[in-house]
Tab-separated table of C-alpha atoms and ligand atoms in Angstrom:
chain	number	residue	atom	x	y	z
A	33	MET	CA	-134.430	-92.653	47.915
A	34	ASP	CA	-133.155	-95.986	47.868
A	35	PRO	CA	-131.580	-95.895	51.652
A	36	LYS	CA	-128.127	-98.376	50.157
A	37	GLU	CA	-128.014	-94.973	47.584
A	38	LEU	CA	-127.283	-93.333	50.501
A	39	PRO	CA	-123.892	-92.858	52.366
A	40	PRO	CA	-123.077	-96.034	54.233
A	41	ASN	CA	-122.712	-93.939	57.528
A	42	VAL	CA	-125.724	-92.004	57.056
A	43	ARG	CA	-127.842	-95.060	57.271
A	44	ASP	CA	-128.405	-97.404	60.516
A	45	ASP	CA	-127.783	-100.625	59.578
A	46	LYS	CA	-124.521	-101.605	61.152
A	47	ILE	CA	-125.066	-101.108	64.460
A	48	SER	CA	-124.640	-103.665	67.664
A	49	GLU	CA	-127.062	-104.774	70.007
A	50	GLU	CA	-124.833	-102.452	72.560
A	51	THR	CA	-124.801	-99.905	70.400
A	52	LYS	CA	-128.512	-99.778	70.351
A	53	LYS	CA	-128.687	-100.201	74.070
A	54	LEU	CA	-126.456	-96.950	73.632
A	55	ILE	CA	-128.070	-95.202	71.802
A	56	SER	CA	-131.589	-95.579	73.365
A	57	SER	CA	-129.938	-93.717	75.985
A	58	LEU	CA	-128.503	-90.879	74.308
A	59	PRO	CA	-129.972	-87.382	72.950
A	60	SER	CA	-131.513	-88.591	69.503
A	61	HIS	CA	-132.889	-85.971	66.386
A	62	THR	CA	-133.609	-86.236	62.900
A	63	ASP	CA	-132.802	-84.273	60.616
A	64	SER	CA	-134.725	-82.302	57.293
A	65	GLN	CA	-133.718	-85.926	55.584
A	66	GLY	CA	-135.562	-87.842	58.042
A	67	GLN	CA	-131.811	-89.440	58.494
A	68	LYS	CA	-131.058	-90.335	62.676
A	69	LEU	CA	-128.518	-88.549	65.021
A	70	CYS	CA	-127.342	-88.960	68.432
A	71	LYS	CA	-125.015	-87.604	71.186
A	72	TYR	CA	-122.101	-89.435	72.042
A	73	GLN	CA	-119.851	-87.274	74.316
A	74	GLY	CA	-121.109	-83.765	73.263
A	75	CYS	CA	-120.894	-84.988	69.693
A	76	TRP	CA	-123.772	-85.489	66.829
A	77	TYR	CA	-123.336	-88.660	64.742
A	78	TYR	CA	-125.494	-90.577	62.592
A	79	TYR	CA	-126.167	-94.442	63.999
A	80	ASN	CA	-123.416	-95.907	61.837
A	81	THR	CA	-121.378	-93.532	62.527
A	82	LEU	CA	-121.394	-93.193	66.439
A	83	GLN	CA	-120.553	-97.396	65.601
A	84	GLY	CA	-117.509	-96.971	63.424
A	85	VAL	CA	-116.227	-94.040	66.251
A	86	LEU	CA	-116.745	-97.059	69.300
A	87	ASN	CA	-115.410	-99.314	66.723
A	88	PHE	CA	-112.341	-96.914	66.329
A	89	GLN	CA	-111.769	-95.780	69.978
A	90	SER	CA	-112.159	-99.575	71.274
A	91	GLY	CA	-109.999	-100.857	68.416
A	92	PHE	CA	-107.294	-98.540	66.611
A	93	GLN	CA	-103.607	-98.581	68.417
A	94	PRO	CA	-101.692	-95.969	67.319
A	95	GLN	CA	-98.109	-95.900	65.738
A	96	ASP	CA	-96.054	-93.140	67.133
A	97	THR	CA	-95.780	-92.136	62.791
A	98	ASP	CA	-99.156	-91.764	62.201
A	99	ILE	CA	-100.361	-89.184	61.060
A	100	ILE	CA	-104.364	-88.180	61.095
A	101	LEU	CA	-105.854	-85.477	58.851
A	102	ALA	CA	-109.142	-83.284	60.675
A	103	SER	CA	-111.881	-81.221	59.083
A	104	TYR	CA	-115.478	-80.511	60.211
A	105	PRO	CA	-117.025	-81.737	57.225
A	106	LYS	CA	-117.258	-79.616	53.694
A	107	SER	CA	-113.775	-77.375	55.057
A	108	GLY	CA	-111.597	-78.298	53.371
A	109	THR	CA	-111.002	-82.111	54.170
A	110	THR	CA	-110.778	-82.801	50.151
A	111	TRP	CA	-107.423	-79.994	49.765
A	112	LEU	CA	-105.952	-81.321	52.973
A	113	LYS	CA	-106.044	-85.054	51.866
A	114	ALA	CA	-104.420	-84.132	48.478
A	115	LEU	CA	-101.832	-81.496	49.584
A	116	THR	CA	-100.282	-84.683	52.670
A	117	VAL	CA	-100.499	-86.995	49.739
A	118	ALA	CA	-98.115	-84.766	47.118
A	119	LEU	CA	-96.401	-83.894	50.646
A	120	LEU	CA	-95.474	-86.881	52.077
A	121	GLY	CA	-95.296	-88.397	48.132
A	122	ARG	CA	-91.947	-86.398	47.742
A	123	SER	CA	-89.413	-88.771	49.215
A	124	LYS	CA	-91.049	-90.798	46.287
A	125	ASN	CA	-90.486	-88.717	43.553
A	126	HIS	CA	-93.500	-88.997	41.983
A	127	SER	CA	-94.442	-85.470	42.713
A	128	SER	CA	-94.902	-84.456	38.838
A	129	SER	CA	-94.540	-87.030	37.478
A	130	ASN	CA	-96.987	-89.457	35.925
A	131	ASP	CA	-97.562	-92.605	38.198
A	132	HIS	CA	-97.935	-89.941	40.919
A	133	PRO	CA	-101.383	-91.255	43.056
A	134	LEU	CA	-103.532	-88.391	42.692
A	135	LEU	CA	-104.297	-89.224	39.603
A	136	TYR	CA	-105.245	-92.131	39.690
A	137	ASP	CA	-107.663	-91.858	43.070
A	138	ASN	CA	-110.013	-89.532	44.448
A	139	PRO	CA	-107.651	-87.847	47.784
A	140	HIS	CA	-110.814	-90.357	49.838
A	141	GLY	CA	-109.700	-92.880	48.386
A	142	ILE	CA	-105.843	-92.765	48.825
A	143	VAL	CA	-107.356	-91.183	52.773
A	144	PRO	CA	-109.104	-93.058	53.861
A	145	PHE	CA	-111.908	-92.134	57.038
A	146	LEU	CA	-111.051	-93.982	60.329
A	147	GLU	CA	-114.738	-93.801	61.283
A	148	ILE	CA	-116.669	-93.469	58.443
A	149	ASP	CA	-114.638	-96.024	56.535
A	150	VAL	CA	-111.308	-98.580	57.711
A	151	TYR	CA	-113.836	-98.540	61.443
A	152	HIS	CA	-117.065	-98.919	60.227
A	153	GLU	CA	-117.918	-102.396	60.594
A	154	SER	CA	-114.834	-103.915	63.295
A	155	SER	CA	-112.425	-103.075	65.709
A	156	SER	CA	-110.515	-104.965	64.368
A	157	PRO	CA	-110.343	-103.946	60.232
A	158	ASN	CA	-107.556	-105.393	58.551
A	159	LEU	CA	-104.678	-102.686	57.600
A	160	ASP	CA	-102.543	-104.638	54.811
A	161	ASN	CA	-103.001	-101.453	53.176
A	162	PHE	CA	-101.823	-99.178	55.719
A	163	SER	CA	-98.598	-101.113	56.010
A	164	ALA	CA	-96.171	-98.163	54.522
A	165	THR	CA	-95.157	-95.885	57.413
A	166	PRO	CA	-96.345	-93.129	57.661
A	167	ARG	CA	-99.718	-94.381	58.011
A	168	LEU	CA	-102.109	-91.850	56.684
A	169	PHE	CA	-105.986	-91.081	58.318
A	170	SER	CA	-108.799	-89.117	58.207
A	171	THR	CA	-111.422	-88.057	60.656
A	172	HIS	CA	-113.826	-85.520	61.429
A	173	MET	CA	-114.249	-86.568	64.602
A	174	PRO	CA	-113.790	-83.688	66.967
A	175	LEU	CA	-110.588	-83.946	69.372
A	176	HIS	CA	-111.881	-85.247	72.363
A	177	ALA	CA	-113.207	-87.789	71.217
A	178	MET	CA	-110.133	-89.505	69.959
A	179	GLN	CA	-108.082	-88.012	73.108
A	180	GLU	CA	-108.415	-91.063	74.942
A	181	THR	CA	-107.842	-93.570	72.262
A	182	LEU	CA	-104.350	-91.497	70.770
A	183	LYS	CA	-103.728	-90.220	74.403
A	184	GLN	CA	-99.584	-90.702	74.846
A	185	SER	CA	-99.149	-91.429	71.446
A	186	PRO	CA	-97.135	-88.919	69.255
A	187	CYS	CA	-98.913	-88.983	66.290
A	188	LYS	CA	-99.182	-86.005	64.279
A	189	ILE	CA	-102.756	-84.420	63.669
A	190	VAL	CA	-103.396	-81.947	61.091
A	191	TYR	CA	-107.010	-80.188	60.794
A	192	VAL	CA	-108.463	-77.773	58.366
A	193	CYS	CA	-111.441	-75.286	59.221
A	194	ARG	CA	-113.909	-72.925	57.164
A	195	ASN	CA	-115.320	-70.158	57.989
A	196	LEU	CA	-118.856	-71.125	58.915
A	197	LYS	CA	-121.042	-70.063	56.443
A	198	ASP	CA	-119.073	-71.009	53.847
A	199	THR	CA	-119.665	-73.903	55.305
A	200	LEU	CA	-122.789	-74.477	55.475
A	201	PHE	CA	-123.628	-73.488	51.688
A	202	SER	CA	-121.273	-76.119	50.813
A	203	THR	CA	-122.476	-78.652	52.586
A	204	TRP	CA	-126.227	-77.741	51.877
A	205	LEU	CA	-124.766	-78.429	48.033
A	206	PHE	CA	-122.933	-81.680	49.594
A	207	ALA	CA	-126.145	-83.166	51.244
A	208	CYS	CA	-128.727	-82.383	48.230
A	209	ALA	CA	-126.415	-83.175	45.459
A	210	ILE	CA	-126.394	-86.871	48.103
A	211	PHE	CA	-129.697	-87.262	48.314
A	212	LYS	CA	-130.819	-86.107	44.494
A	213	ILE	CA	-132.536	-83.663	45.548
A	214	GLU	CA	-132.987	-80.092	44.684
A	215	PRO	CA	-131.128	-77.409	46.373
A	216	THR	CA	-134.377	-75.749	47.869
A	217	ARG	CA	-134.189	-72.415	50.297
A	218	SER	CA	-135.723	-74.736	52.813
A	219	ILE	CA	-133.755	-77.196	53.114
A	220	LEU	CA	-131.047	-74.869	53.592
A	221	ASP	CA	-133.489	-72.996	55.808
A	222	SER	CA	-133.776	-76.284	57.989
A	223	MET	CA	-129.938	-76.671	57.800
A	224	PHE	CA	-128.763	-73.226	58.879
A	225	LYS	CA	-131.589	-73.973	62.240
A	226	SER	CA	-129.519	-77.349	63.021
A	227	LEU	CA	-126.295	-75.476	63.137
A	228	CYS	CA	-127.548	-73.145	64.368
A	229	ASN	CA	-128.621	-74.960	67.260
A	230	GLY	CA	-126.141	-77.442	67.146
A	231	THR	CA	-128.036	-80.036	66.059
A	232	ILE	CA	-126.145	-80.624	62.870
A	233	PHE	CA	-123.984	-84.170	61.909
A	234	TYR	CA	-120.578	-84.018	63.702
A	235	GLY	CA	-122.023	-80.254	65.274
A	236	PRO	CA	-121.608	-78.023	67.445
A	237	PHE	CA	-119.414	-76.500	64.705
A	238	TRP	CA	-117.682	-74.448	67.757
A	239	ASP	CA	-116.982	-77.477	70.357
A	240	HIS	CA	-115.541	-78.896	67.381
A	241	LEU	CA	-113.364	-76.251	65.835
A	242	LEU	CA	-112.487	-75.457	70.050
A	243	SER	CA	-111.156	-78.975	70.523
A	244	TYR	CA	-108.293	-78.696	67.537
A	245	TRP	CA	-107.569	-75.354	68.056
A	246	ARG	CA	-106.784	-75.350	71.864
A	247	GLY	CA	-105.244	-79.465	71.497
A	248	SER	CA	-102.824	-77.008	68.713
A	249	PHE	CA	-101.893	-74.280	71.539
A	250	LYS	CA	-101.524	-77.055	74.409
A	251	ASP	CA	-99.752	-79.729	72.215
A	252	PRO	CA	-98.225	-77.765	68.853
A	253	LYS	CA	-95.778	-81.198	68.560
A	254	HIS	CA	-98.660	-82.648	67.371
A	255	VAL	CA	-101.598	-80.820	66.941
A	256	LEU	CA	-101.786	-78.482	63.667
A	257	PHE	CA	-104.470	-75.310	62.961
A	258	MET	CA	-104.799	-74.403	60.049
A	259	ARG	CA	-107.329	-72.418	57.708
A	260	TYR	CA	-109.047	-72.921	54.752
A	261	GLU	CA	-109.008	-68.641	53.631
A	262	GLU	CA	-105.229	-69.344	54.789
A	263	MET	CA	-104.663	-71.778	52.234
A	264	LYS	CA	-106.409	-69.984	50.109
A	265	ALA	CA	-104.671	-66.498	50.564
A	266	GLU	CA	-101.008	-68.049	51.405
A	267	PRO	CA	-100.604	-70.853	50.385
A	268	HIS	CA	-96.910	-71.279	49.620
A	269	GLU	CA	-96.550	-70.281	53.121
A	270	GLN	CA	-99.540	-71.925	54.611
A	271	ILE	CA	-97.871	-75.694	52.704
A	272	LYS	CA	-94.757	-74.566	54.045
A	273	ARG	CA	-95.993	-74.526	57.664
A	274	HIS	CA	-97.639	-77.675	56.872
A	275	ALA	CA	-95.076	-79.653	55.531
A	276	ASP	CA	-92.684	-77.765	58.740
A	277	PHE	CA	-94.783	-79.799	61.390
A	278	LEU	CA	-94.938	-83.359	59.152
A	279	GLY	CA	-91.272	-83.762	59.231
A	280	CYS	CA	-90.645	-83.140	55.548
A	281	PRO	CA	-89.964	-79.232	55.709
A	282	PHE	CA	-88.888	-78.034	51.227
A	283	THR	CA	-85.554	-77.343	50.978
A	284	LYS	CA	-83.912	-74.828	49.076
A	285	GLN	CA	-83.039	-77.078	46.453
A	286	GLU	CA	-87.034	-77.662	46.161
A	287	GLU	CA	-87.113	-74.279	46.784
A	288	GLU	CA	-85.714	-73.192	43.630
A	289	SER	CA	-87.115	-75.546	41.191
A	290	GLY	CA	-89.828	-75.226	41.685
A	291	VAL	CA	-91.661	-78.183	43.359
A	292	VAL	CA	-93.697	-76.564	46.136
A	293	ASP	CA	-95.986	-75.128	42.796
A	294	LYS	CA	-95.714	-78.503	40.992
A	295	ILE	CA	-97.412	-79.438	44.173
A	296	LEU	CA	-100.301	-76.722	44.938
A	297	ASP	CA	-100.908	-76.788	40.781
A	298	LEU	CA	-100.952	-80.614	40.775
A	299	CYS	CA	-103.813	-80.435	43.887
A	300	SER	CA	-104.993	-77.715	43.058
A	301	LEU	CA	-109.377	-77.600	42.262
A	302	ARG	CA	-108.482	-77.271	38.816
A	303	ASN	CA	-106.589	-79.953	37.989
A	304	LEU	CA	-107.682	-82.697	40.583
A	305	SER	CA	-111.433	-82.068	39.424
A	306	SER	CA	-110.437	-82.090	35.120
A	307	LEU	CA	-108.856	-85.219	36.051
A	308	GLU	CA	-110.685	-88.329	34.834
A	309	VAL	CA	-111.076	-90.152	38.044
A	310	ASN	CA	-112.733	-87.575	39.895
A	311	LYS	CA	-115.085	-86.792	36.762
A	312	THR	CA	-116.173	-90.803	36.647
A	313	GLY	CA	-115.227	-92.753	40.067
A	314	LYS	CA	-117.669	-92.741	43.315
A	315	VAL	CA	-116.637	-93.203	46.714
A	316	ASN	CA	-119.502	-94.662	49.405
A	317	ASN	CA	-121.735	-93.886	47.215
A	318	VAL	CA	-120.651	-90.360	46.770
A	319	ASP	CA	-119.436	-89.463	43.304
A	320	HIS	CA	-116.234	-88.155	42.861
A	321	LYS	CA	-117.180	-84.888	41.550
A	322	ASN	CA	-119.390	-83.625	44.347
A	323	PHE	CA	-116.415	-83.263	46.142
A	324	PHE	CA	-115.746	-80.644	44.083
A	325	ARG	CA	-117.118	-77.314	43.193
A	326	LYS	CA	-115.972	-73.654	43.465
A	327	GLY	CA	-113.533	-73.663	46.422
A	328	GLU	CA	-113.942	-70.184	46.981
A	329	VAL	CA	-113.850	-67.513	49.929
A	330	GLY	CA	-117.113	-66.016	50.771
A	331	ASP	CA	-119.561	-68.050	48.034
A	332	SER	CA	-122.077	-68.340	50.761
A	333	LYS	CA	-122.542	-64.827	50.436
A	334	ASN	CA	-125.394	-64.141	47.486
A	335	TYR	CA	-127.427	-66.658	48.803
A	336	LEU	CA	-127.771	-66.316	52.915
A	337	THR	CA	-129.723	-64.398	54.599
A	338	THR	CA	-129.035	-60.827	56.196
A	339	GLU	CA	-130.394	-62.182	59.422
A	340	MET	CA	-129.208	-66.033	58.617
A	341	GLU	CA	-125.452	-63.896	58.345
A	342	ASN	CA	-126.013	-61.785	61.357
A	343	LYS	CA	-127.052	-64.730	63.632
A	344	ILE	CA	-123.866	-67.104	62.318
A	345	ASP	CA	-121.944	-63.793	63.613
A	346	MET	CA	-122.964	-63.655	66.852
A	347	ILE	CA	-122.658	-67.311	67.587
A	348	ILE	CA	-119.628	-67.257	66.114
A	349	GLN	CA	-119.337	-64.196	68.842
A	350	GLU	CA	-120.884	-65.696	71.961
A	351	LYS	CA	-119.600	-69.719	71.290
A	352	LEU	CA	-115.865	-68.487	70.797
A	353	GLN	CA	-115.101	-65.319	73.219
A	354	SER	CA	-111.987	-65.569	74.925
A	355	SER	CA	-110.814	-68.327	73.024
A	356	GLY	CA	-108.695	-66.200	70.464
A	357	LEU	CA	-110.079	-67.906	67.231
A	358	ASN	CA	-112.137	-65.715	65.766
A	359	PHE	CA	-113.178	-65.104	61.835
B	1716	A3P	P1	-117.273	-75.345	48.023
B	1716	A3P	O1	-118.622	-76.330	47.722
B	1716	A3P	O2	-117.441	-73.973	48.470
B	1716	A3P	O3	-117.158	-75.253	46.742
B	1716	A3P	P2	-114.425	-80.722	51.301
B	1716	A3P	O4	-113.758	-81.603	50.883
B	1716	A3P	O5	-114.136	-80.465	53.286
B	1716	A3P	O6	-115.875	-81.769	51.582
B	1716	A3P	O7	-114.989	-79.596	51.107
B	1716	A3P	C1	-115.311	-79.269	50.238
B	1716	A3P	C2	-115.031	-77.985	49.769
B	1716	A3P	O8	-113.795	-77.803	49.420
B	1716	A3P	C3	-115.675	-77.703	48.108
B	1716	A3P	O9	-116.365	-76.153	48.841
B	1716	A3P	C4	-114.580	-78.188	47.438
B	1716	A3P	O10	-114.814	-77.161	46.096
B	1716	A3P	C5	-113.643	-77.813	48.247
B	1716	A3P	N1	-112.525	-78.123	47.107
B	1716	A3P	C6	-112.800	-79.463	47.221
B	1716	A3P	N2	-111.266	-79.608	46.534
B	1716	A3P	C7	-110.294	-78.438	46.544
B	1716	A3P	C8	-109.286	-78.204	45.999
B	1716	A3P	N3	-108.639	-78.819	45.464
B	1716	A3P	N4	-108.888	-76.705	46.760
B	1716	A3P	C9	-109.214	-75.717	47.264
B	1716	A3P	N5	-110.723	-75.877	47.343
B	1716	A3P	C10	-111.219	-77.342	47.298
């Protein structure tokens, strides 16, 4: 595949001389698709993504009202973005009308990633598009990668996590779709190995989860920990939790007039994936349609072998032991 067709953050063509020097001193690894990764501050990044992380760390100036949506890839990021846009958009009174931004752009176009989009090329990007408050950003960085930059900032972070088996399964199909390759068992096996030994993009998975899990206990006013499975099982309760945390709780009148249901419906996988913009558009060389698949809990069950499931259960048990977080 022509590297120019890859998502820019996966490549290694935007790194400065200084970053090259830094990379040469870091642990490195090549993934099953032949892309290079390195481990910086405990997290594995593709080289261009590392450049984005460094740009963010040196240049981002938080505003008190900023909101950052965080996740490990393939854990429900697109849904979280759509729900947050819809929640905040209520004040603009377009949650059900035809001018809603979600009808005309993919959630990833509306809420860009800090390290992948906004700070991808520069530590002082033009932020004119973020003149409205609150500014809404997203990230796949673990919390500890942002802590120094966000120090003393009261900005709010919403994290969504998903069970590791479905995350792995979703990652496999998504990666094969963007690399335009057949999703073979051997690719799944190789991703499984990387996931288990932690050497996967934004891994180790457990450190990612734990950084936000612990952060949400240490600072519950500023870090909210959500779970994909709970959002699916009890969407009304979870969206209210989300709205309360963001400081825009639903009023009784809104609840009675069905605003919660309208938002859930607007942001449903069924609705978003049926929109023209999500059937046809692209962001960062990724077809919008690839962000929407089945969105089911336990969908990995028929594809992962018993040994894979047992190993994942063992890892989760070992790594999350005594953290109070379980699956
Ligand atoms: P599956 O591959 O299991 O179907 P991310 O948004 O972090 O990339 O995660 C992608 C996963 O979220 C995919 O899971 C996708 O189908 C699911 N998803 C996307 N939009 C969703 C929505 N509006 N509601 C629920 N799940 C959604």
